[in-house]
C-alpha positions as CSV (number, residue, x, y, z in Angstrom):
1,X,25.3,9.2,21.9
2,X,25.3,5.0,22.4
3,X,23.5,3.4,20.0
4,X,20.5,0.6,20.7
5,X,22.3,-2.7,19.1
6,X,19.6,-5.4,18.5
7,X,20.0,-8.9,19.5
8,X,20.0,-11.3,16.6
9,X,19.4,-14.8,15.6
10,X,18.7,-16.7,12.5
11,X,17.0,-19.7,12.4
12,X,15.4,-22.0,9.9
13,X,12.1,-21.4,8.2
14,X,9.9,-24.3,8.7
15,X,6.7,-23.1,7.5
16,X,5.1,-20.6,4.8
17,X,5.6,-17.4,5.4
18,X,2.5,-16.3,5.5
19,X,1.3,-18.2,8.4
20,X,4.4,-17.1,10.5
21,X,3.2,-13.5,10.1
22,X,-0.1,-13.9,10.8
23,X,1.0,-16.0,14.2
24,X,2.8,-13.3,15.0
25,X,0.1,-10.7,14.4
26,X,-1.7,-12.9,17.0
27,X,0.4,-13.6,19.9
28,X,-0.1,-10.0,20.6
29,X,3.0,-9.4,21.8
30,X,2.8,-6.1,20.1
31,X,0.0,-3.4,20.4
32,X,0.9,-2.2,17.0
33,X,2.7,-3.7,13.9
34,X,3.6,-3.7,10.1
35,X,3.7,-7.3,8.3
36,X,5.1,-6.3,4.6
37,X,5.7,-8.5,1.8
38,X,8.4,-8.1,-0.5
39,X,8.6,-10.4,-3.4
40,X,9.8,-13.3,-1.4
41,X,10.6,-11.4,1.7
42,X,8.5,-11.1,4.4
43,X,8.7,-8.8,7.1
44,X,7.1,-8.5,10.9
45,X,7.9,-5.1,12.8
46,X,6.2,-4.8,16.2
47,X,6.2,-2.3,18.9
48,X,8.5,1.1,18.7
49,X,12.0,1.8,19.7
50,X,11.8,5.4,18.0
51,X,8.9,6.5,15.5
52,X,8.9,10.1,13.5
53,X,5.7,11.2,12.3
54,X,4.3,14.2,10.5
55,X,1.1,16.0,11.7
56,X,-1.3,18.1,9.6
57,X,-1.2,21.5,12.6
58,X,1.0,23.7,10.8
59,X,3.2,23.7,13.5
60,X,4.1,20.3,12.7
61,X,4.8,20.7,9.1
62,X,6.9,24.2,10.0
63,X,9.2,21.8,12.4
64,X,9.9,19.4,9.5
65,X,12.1,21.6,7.6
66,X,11.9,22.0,3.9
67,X,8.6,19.5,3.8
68,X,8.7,19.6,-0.1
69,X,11.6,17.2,-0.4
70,X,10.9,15.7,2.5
71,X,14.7,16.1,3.8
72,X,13.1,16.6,7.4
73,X,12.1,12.8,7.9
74,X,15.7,11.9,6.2
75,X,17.1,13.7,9.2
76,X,15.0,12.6,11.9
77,X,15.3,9.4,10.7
78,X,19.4,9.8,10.4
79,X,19.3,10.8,13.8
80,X,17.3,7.8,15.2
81,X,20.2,6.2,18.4
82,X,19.7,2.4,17.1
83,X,22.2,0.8,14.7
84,X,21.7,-1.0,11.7
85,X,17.8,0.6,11.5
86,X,15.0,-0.2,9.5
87,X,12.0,1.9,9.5
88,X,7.8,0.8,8.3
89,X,5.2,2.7,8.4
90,X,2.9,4.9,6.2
91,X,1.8,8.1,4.1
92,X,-1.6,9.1,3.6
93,X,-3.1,10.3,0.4
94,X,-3.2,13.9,2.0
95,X,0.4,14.3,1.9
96,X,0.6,15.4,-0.8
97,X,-1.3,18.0,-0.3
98,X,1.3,19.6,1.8
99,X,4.2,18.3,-0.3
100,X,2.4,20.8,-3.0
101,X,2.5,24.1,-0.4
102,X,-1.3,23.8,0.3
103,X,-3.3,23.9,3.2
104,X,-3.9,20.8,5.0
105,X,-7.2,19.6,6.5
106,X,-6.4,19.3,10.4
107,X,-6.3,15.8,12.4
108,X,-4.1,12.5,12.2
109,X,-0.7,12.3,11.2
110,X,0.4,12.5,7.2
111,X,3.3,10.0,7.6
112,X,3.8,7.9,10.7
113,X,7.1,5.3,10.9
114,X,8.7,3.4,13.6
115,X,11.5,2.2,14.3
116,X,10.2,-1.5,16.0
117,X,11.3,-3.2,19.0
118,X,11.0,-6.6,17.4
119,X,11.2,-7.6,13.7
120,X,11.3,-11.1,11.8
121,X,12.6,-11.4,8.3
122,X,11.8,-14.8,6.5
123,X,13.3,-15.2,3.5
124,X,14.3,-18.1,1.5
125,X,14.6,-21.1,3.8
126,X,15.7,-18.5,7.1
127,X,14.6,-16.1,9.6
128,X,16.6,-13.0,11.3
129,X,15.0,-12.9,14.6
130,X,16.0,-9.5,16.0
131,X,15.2,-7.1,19.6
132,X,16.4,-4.9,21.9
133,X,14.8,-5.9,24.9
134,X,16.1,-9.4,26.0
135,X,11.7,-10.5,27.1
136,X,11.1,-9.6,23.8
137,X,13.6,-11.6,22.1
138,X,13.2,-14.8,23.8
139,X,9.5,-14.9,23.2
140,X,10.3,-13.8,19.3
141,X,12.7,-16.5,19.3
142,X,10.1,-19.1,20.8
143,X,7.4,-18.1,18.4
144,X,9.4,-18.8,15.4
145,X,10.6,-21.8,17.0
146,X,7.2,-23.2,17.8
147,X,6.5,-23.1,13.8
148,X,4.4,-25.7,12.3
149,X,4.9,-27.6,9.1
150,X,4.5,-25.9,5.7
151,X,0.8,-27.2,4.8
152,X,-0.6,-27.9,8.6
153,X,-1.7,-24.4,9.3
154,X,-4.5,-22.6,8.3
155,X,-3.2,-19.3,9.1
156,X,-5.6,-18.9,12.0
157,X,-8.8,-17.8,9.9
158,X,-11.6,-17.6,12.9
159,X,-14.0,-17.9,10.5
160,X,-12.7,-20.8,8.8
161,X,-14.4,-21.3,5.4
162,X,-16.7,-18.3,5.6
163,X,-17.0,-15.4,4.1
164,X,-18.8,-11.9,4.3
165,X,-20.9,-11.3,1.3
166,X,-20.6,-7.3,0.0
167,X,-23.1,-5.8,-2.4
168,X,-21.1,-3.3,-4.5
169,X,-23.0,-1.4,-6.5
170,X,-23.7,2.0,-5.1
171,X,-27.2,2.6,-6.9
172,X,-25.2,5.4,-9.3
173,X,-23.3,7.7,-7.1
174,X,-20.1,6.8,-8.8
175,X,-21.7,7.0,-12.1
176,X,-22.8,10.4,-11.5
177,X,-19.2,11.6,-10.2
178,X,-17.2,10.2,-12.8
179,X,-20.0,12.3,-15.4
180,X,-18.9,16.0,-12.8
181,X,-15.5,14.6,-13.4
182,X,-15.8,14.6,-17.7
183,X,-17.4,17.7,-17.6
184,X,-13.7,18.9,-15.7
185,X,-12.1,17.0,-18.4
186,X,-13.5,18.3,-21.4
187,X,-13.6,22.3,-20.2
188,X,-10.6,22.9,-21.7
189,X,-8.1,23.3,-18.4
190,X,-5.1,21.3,-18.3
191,X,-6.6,18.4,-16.4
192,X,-6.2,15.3,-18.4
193,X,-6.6,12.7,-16.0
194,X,-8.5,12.1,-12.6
195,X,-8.8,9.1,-10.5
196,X,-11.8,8.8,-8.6
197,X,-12.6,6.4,-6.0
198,X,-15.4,5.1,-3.9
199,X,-15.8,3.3,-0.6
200,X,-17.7,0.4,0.4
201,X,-18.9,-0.3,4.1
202,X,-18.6,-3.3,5.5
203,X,-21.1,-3.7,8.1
204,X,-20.1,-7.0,10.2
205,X,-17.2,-7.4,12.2
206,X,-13.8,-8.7,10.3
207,X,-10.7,-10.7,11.1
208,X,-8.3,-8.8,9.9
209,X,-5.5,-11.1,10.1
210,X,-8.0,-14.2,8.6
211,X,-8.5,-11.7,5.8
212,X,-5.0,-11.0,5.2
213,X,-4.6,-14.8,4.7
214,X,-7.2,-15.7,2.9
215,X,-6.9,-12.4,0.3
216,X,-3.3,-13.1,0.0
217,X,-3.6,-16.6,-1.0
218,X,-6.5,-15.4,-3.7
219,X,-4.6,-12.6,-5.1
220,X,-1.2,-11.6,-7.1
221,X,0.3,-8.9,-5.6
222,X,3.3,-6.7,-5.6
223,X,3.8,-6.4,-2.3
224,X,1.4,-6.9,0.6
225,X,0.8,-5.6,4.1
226,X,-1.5,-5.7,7.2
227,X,-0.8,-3.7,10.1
228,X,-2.4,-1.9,13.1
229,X,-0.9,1.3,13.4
230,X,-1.3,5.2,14.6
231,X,-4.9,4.4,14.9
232,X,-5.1,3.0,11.5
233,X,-5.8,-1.1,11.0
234,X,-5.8,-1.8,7.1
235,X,-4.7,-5.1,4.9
236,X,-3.5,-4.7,1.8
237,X,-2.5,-6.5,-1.9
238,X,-0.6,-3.5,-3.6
239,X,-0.9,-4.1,-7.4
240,X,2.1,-1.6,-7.8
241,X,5.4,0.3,-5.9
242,X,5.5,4.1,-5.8
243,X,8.7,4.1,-5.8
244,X,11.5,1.6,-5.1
245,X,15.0,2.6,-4.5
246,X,18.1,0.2,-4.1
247,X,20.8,1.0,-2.2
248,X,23.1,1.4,-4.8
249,X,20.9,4.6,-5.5
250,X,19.0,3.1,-8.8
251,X,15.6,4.2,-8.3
252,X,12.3,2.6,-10.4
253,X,8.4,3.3,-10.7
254,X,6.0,1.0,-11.8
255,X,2.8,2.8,-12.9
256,X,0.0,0.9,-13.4
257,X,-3.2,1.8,-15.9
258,X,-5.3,0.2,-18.0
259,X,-7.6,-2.4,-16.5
260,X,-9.7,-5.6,-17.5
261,X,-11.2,-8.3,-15.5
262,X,-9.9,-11.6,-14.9
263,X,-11.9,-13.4,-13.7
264,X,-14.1,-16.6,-15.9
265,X,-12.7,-19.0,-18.5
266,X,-9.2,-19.2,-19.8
267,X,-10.6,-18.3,-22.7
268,X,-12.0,-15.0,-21.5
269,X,-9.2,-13.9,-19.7
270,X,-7.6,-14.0,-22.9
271,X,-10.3,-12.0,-24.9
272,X,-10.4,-9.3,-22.0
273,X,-6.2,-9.2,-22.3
274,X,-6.3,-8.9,-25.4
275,X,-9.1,-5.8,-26.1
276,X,-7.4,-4.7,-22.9
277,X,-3.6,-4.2,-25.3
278,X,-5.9,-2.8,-28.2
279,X,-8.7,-0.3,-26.5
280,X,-7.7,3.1,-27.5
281,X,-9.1,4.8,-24.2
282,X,-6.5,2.1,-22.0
283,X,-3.4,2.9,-24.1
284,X,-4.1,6.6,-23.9
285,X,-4.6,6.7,-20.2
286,X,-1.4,4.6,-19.5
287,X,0.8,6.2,-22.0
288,X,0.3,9.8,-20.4
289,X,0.6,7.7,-17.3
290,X,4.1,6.7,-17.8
291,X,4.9,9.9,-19.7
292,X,4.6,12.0,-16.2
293,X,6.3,8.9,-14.1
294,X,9.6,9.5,-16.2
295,X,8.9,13.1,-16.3
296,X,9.1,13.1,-12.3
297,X,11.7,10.5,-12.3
298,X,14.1,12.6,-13.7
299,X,14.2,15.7,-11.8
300,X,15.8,13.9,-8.9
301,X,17.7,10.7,-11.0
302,X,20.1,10.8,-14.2
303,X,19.9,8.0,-16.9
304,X,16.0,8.0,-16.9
305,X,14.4,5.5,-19.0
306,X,11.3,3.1,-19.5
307,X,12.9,-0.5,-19.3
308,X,9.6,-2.3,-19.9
309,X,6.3,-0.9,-21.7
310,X,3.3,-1.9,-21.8
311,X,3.3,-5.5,-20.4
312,X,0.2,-7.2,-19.0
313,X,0.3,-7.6,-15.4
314,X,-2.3,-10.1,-13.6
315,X,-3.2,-8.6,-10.1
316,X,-6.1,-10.7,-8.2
317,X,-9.2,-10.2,-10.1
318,X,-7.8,-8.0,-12.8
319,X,-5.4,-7.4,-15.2
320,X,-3.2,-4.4,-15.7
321,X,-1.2,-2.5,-18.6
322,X,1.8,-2.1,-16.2
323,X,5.3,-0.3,-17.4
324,X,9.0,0.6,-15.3
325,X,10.5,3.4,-15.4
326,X,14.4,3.7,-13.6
327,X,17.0,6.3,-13.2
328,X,20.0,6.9,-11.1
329,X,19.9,8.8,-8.1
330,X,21.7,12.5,-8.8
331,X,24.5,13.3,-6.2
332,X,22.9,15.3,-3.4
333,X,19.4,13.5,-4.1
334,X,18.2,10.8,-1.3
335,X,15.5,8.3,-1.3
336,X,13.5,10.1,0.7
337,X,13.6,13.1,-2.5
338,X,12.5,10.1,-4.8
339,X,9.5,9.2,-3.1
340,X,8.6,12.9,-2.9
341,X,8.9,13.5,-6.4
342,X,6.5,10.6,-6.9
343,X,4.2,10.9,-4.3
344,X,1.6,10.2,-4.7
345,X,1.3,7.6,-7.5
346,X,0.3,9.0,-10.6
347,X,-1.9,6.0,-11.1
348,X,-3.6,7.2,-8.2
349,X,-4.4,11.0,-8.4
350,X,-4.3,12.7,-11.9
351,X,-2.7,14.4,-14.8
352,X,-1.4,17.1,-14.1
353,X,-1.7,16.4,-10.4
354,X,-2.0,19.9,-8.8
355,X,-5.7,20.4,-10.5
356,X,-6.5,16.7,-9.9
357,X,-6.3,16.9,-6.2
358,X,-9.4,19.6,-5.8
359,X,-11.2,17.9,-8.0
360,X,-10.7,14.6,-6.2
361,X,-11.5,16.3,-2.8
362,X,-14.9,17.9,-4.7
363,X,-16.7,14.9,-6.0
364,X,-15.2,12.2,-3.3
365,X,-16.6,14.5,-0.5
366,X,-14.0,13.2,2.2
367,X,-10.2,12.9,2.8
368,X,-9.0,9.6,1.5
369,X,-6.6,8.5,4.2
370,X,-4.3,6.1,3.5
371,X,-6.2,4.5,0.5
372,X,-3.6,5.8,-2.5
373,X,-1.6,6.7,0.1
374,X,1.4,4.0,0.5
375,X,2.9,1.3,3.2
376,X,6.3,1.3,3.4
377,X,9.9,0.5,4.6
378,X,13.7,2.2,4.3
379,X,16.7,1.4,5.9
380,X,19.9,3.0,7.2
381,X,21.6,1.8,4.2
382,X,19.7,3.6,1.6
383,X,16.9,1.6,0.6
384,X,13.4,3.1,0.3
385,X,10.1,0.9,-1.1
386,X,6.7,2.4,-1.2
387,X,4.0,0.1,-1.7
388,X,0.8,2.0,-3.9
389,X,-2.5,1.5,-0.8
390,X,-4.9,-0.3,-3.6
391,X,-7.0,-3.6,-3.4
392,X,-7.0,-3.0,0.8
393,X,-9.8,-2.6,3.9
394,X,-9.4,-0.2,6.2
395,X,-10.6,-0.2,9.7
396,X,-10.6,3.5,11.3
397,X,-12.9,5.1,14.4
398,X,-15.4,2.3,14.3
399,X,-15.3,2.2,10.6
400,X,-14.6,-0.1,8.1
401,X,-14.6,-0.1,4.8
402,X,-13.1,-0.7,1.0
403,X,-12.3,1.7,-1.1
404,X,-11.6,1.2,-4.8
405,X,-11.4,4.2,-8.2
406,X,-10.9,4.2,-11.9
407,X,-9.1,6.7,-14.2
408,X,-10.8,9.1,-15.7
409,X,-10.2,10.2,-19.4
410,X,-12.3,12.7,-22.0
411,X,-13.1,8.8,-23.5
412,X,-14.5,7.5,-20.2
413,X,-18.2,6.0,-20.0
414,X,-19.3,6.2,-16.6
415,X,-20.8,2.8,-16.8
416,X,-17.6,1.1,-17.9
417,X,-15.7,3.2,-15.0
418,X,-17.9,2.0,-12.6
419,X,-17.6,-2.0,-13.6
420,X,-13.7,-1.3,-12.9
421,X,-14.5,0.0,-9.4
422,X,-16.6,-3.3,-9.0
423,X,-13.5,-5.4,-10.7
424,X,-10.9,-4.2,-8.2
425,X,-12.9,-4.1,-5.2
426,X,-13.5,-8.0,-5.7
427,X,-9.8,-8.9,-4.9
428,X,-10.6,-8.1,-1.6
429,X,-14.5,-8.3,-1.0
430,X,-13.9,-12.4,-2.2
431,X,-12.1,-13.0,0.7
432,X,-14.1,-11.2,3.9
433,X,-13.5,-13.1,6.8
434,X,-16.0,-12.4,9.7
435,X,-14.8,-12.4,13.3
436,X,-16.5,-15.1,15.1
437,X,-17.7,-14.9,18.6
438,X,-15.8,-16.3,21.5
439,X,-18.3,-19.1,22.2
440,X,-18.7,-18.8,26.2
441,X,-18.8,-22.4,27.8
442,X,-22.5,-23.2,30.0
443,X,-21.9,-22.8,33.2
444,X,-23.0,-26.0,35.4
445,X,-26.4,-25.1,37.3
């Protein structure tokens, strides 16, 4: 079978980044795209040469193969007719429910990536222009061209200095579902940590793309992403990987728990860091935390260890205990059986995870989507990185929304939970940017 070779070109970087993504979100020379942030790589994928996806029918998941591992989506993807590949795309929250052997609720996809027909890299002081299709690449090509200077460019925000104001308490729904959720916690069953989550509606139309700017230049993330596709819109400033593997085959985690505000005076960030490094309820929920991240770690990787503990990360708005854990991939073991063994983040779900899940599903009364789910990319040569779906909006079927949870331990007060919620969901409520009309011009009488 010939393989699809994409035409390439590198060319200088004349501006930031981030407003060379967000002009190519908007020349909408793509119905659908991933932009994804990698430390200082940045990443544009539009359009679809090849996609795989997983459904939810059980005909779907039967077709994958041994779904558990996930060693179906390696193959499809090891099949895909285009050389030198890289795939983006995503995994929501529900797939895990199949990767543990249990029913799935129908509709949507669990994991949709593509293959795209055009991608820019930036990184450093170039771009790698790349496309199959010759239209495609010349325009590519004369987007990044066209680029304006460093600080003359305002990353197209329609609404230019305005903002959408949110209300975010939710008049003690949360309060009462963290209290079901201790009453779990304290029966005596083996659950010793559950993350629960709430969503925020957001009522008036958003620029998506404007918000993506604006959030990213307000926040501190890991990595970052906005994209429009399989139905899903969503921006995002991920305050932690799932999973990252290299492609020398070293393979790391970053869990993430423990949380303070940061927001205020120098000096209060500093008093909120420092109860955060001494509060016995924040160490106890991160240690067991990183105590199942190495525990999953090493049944797919050799040489597991944690390489830094119990740093002080500053995400947006808040500040994290945050840890790495690494190992070495085992021969016969792929990315693709990392991120399965991690999936979803344990920062995310619970401890152990199998009696979270219910639990989750019970007193959040809806599937969660892609929020905890992850944004990612991989590569023909063996690199996988997952991106944790936290701090993000979400547009979906005429909704919108934010979603943001808390762990919950036997020491949890409800009221405390509920302040985190409202601590993480400002990293992204700050920076709301409404869509603004197209003002019509008066037509002469």
């Amino acid at each position: 079978m010939s393989r699809l070779r994409y035409r390439e070109a590198r060319l200088p970087l004349d501006e930031n980044p981030l407003s060379l993504m967000a002009r190519l979100v908007r020349s909408g020379l793509f119905d659908q795209y991933v932009v994804y942030e990698n430390g200082s790589s940045w990443s544009f994928a539009g359009g679809a040469l090849a996609s795989v996806r997983l459904g939810r029918e059980a005909k779907d998941l039967r077709d994958m193969g041994d779904l558990q591992d996930l060693r179906g989506v390696e193959d499809r993807l090891a099949a895909v007719p285009v050389k030198d590949w890289r795939a983006y795309g995503w995994a929501t929250f529900e797939l895990a429910t199949a990767l543990a052997g249990a029913a799935v609720d129908a509709g949507g996809d669990l994991l949709h990536l593509v293959i795209p027909a055009g991608e820019v890299r930036a990184e450093g002081d170039t771009v790698l222009v790349r496309a199959v299709d010759v239209e495609q690449y010349d325009r590519l090509v004369a987007l990044v061209g066209a680029s304006v200077p460093a600080d003359g460019d305002t990353g197209g925000a329609a609404g230019g200095d305005e903002r959408i104001s949110l209300a975010l308490d939710d008049h003690g729904n949360y309060r009462a579902a963290v209290a079901a959720a201790l009453v779990e916690l304290r029966a005596g069953g083996p659950l010793e940590k559950v993350i629960l989550s709430r969503q925020v509606p957001v009522l008036v139309p958003v620029d998506l793309t404007a918000t993506y700017v604006a959030g990213r230049r307000g926040n501190t993330p890991a990595r970052s992403f906005l994209l429009d596709l399989g139905g899903i819109r969503a921006a995002g400033f991920s305050p932690e990987t799932v999973v990252e593997v290299s492609g020398g085959r070293r393979v790391t985690t970053r869990p993430l728990a423990g949380t303070r505000a940061r927001t205020g005076s120098s000096a209060q960030i500093a008093r909120l860091r420092a109860e955060l490094l001494s509060d016995p309820k924040e160490i106890y929920e991160h240690a067991i935390s990183v105590k199942l991240a190495c525990e999953e770690l090493a049944a797919v990787c050799e040489d597991t260890q944690v390489t830094e503990y119990m740093t002080v990360q500053d995400r947006g708005t808040v500040q994290h205990l945050a840890s790495a854990v690494t190992g070495l991939l085992r021969e016969g073991q792929s990315p693709w059986q990392a991120f399965a063994a991690l999936f979803p983040a344990v920062t995310a779900t619970g401890i152990p995870k199998a009696p979270a899940y219910p639990v989750i599903r019970a007193l959040e009364g809806r599937p969660r989507g892609l929020y905890a789910g992850a944004v990612l990319t991989c590569d023909a040569t063996g690199t996988l990185d997952a991106a944790l779906v936290l701090r993000s909006i979400f547009q979906q079927d005429e909704r919108c929304w934010l979603q943001a949870g808390a762990g919950i331990v036997q020491q949890s007060q409800p009221e405390r939970e509920h302040e985190e919620t409202c601590e993480k969901l400002r990293s992204i409520a700050d920076h709301l940017v409404p869509t603004v009309p197209r003002q019509v011009p008066p037509t002469s009488s």
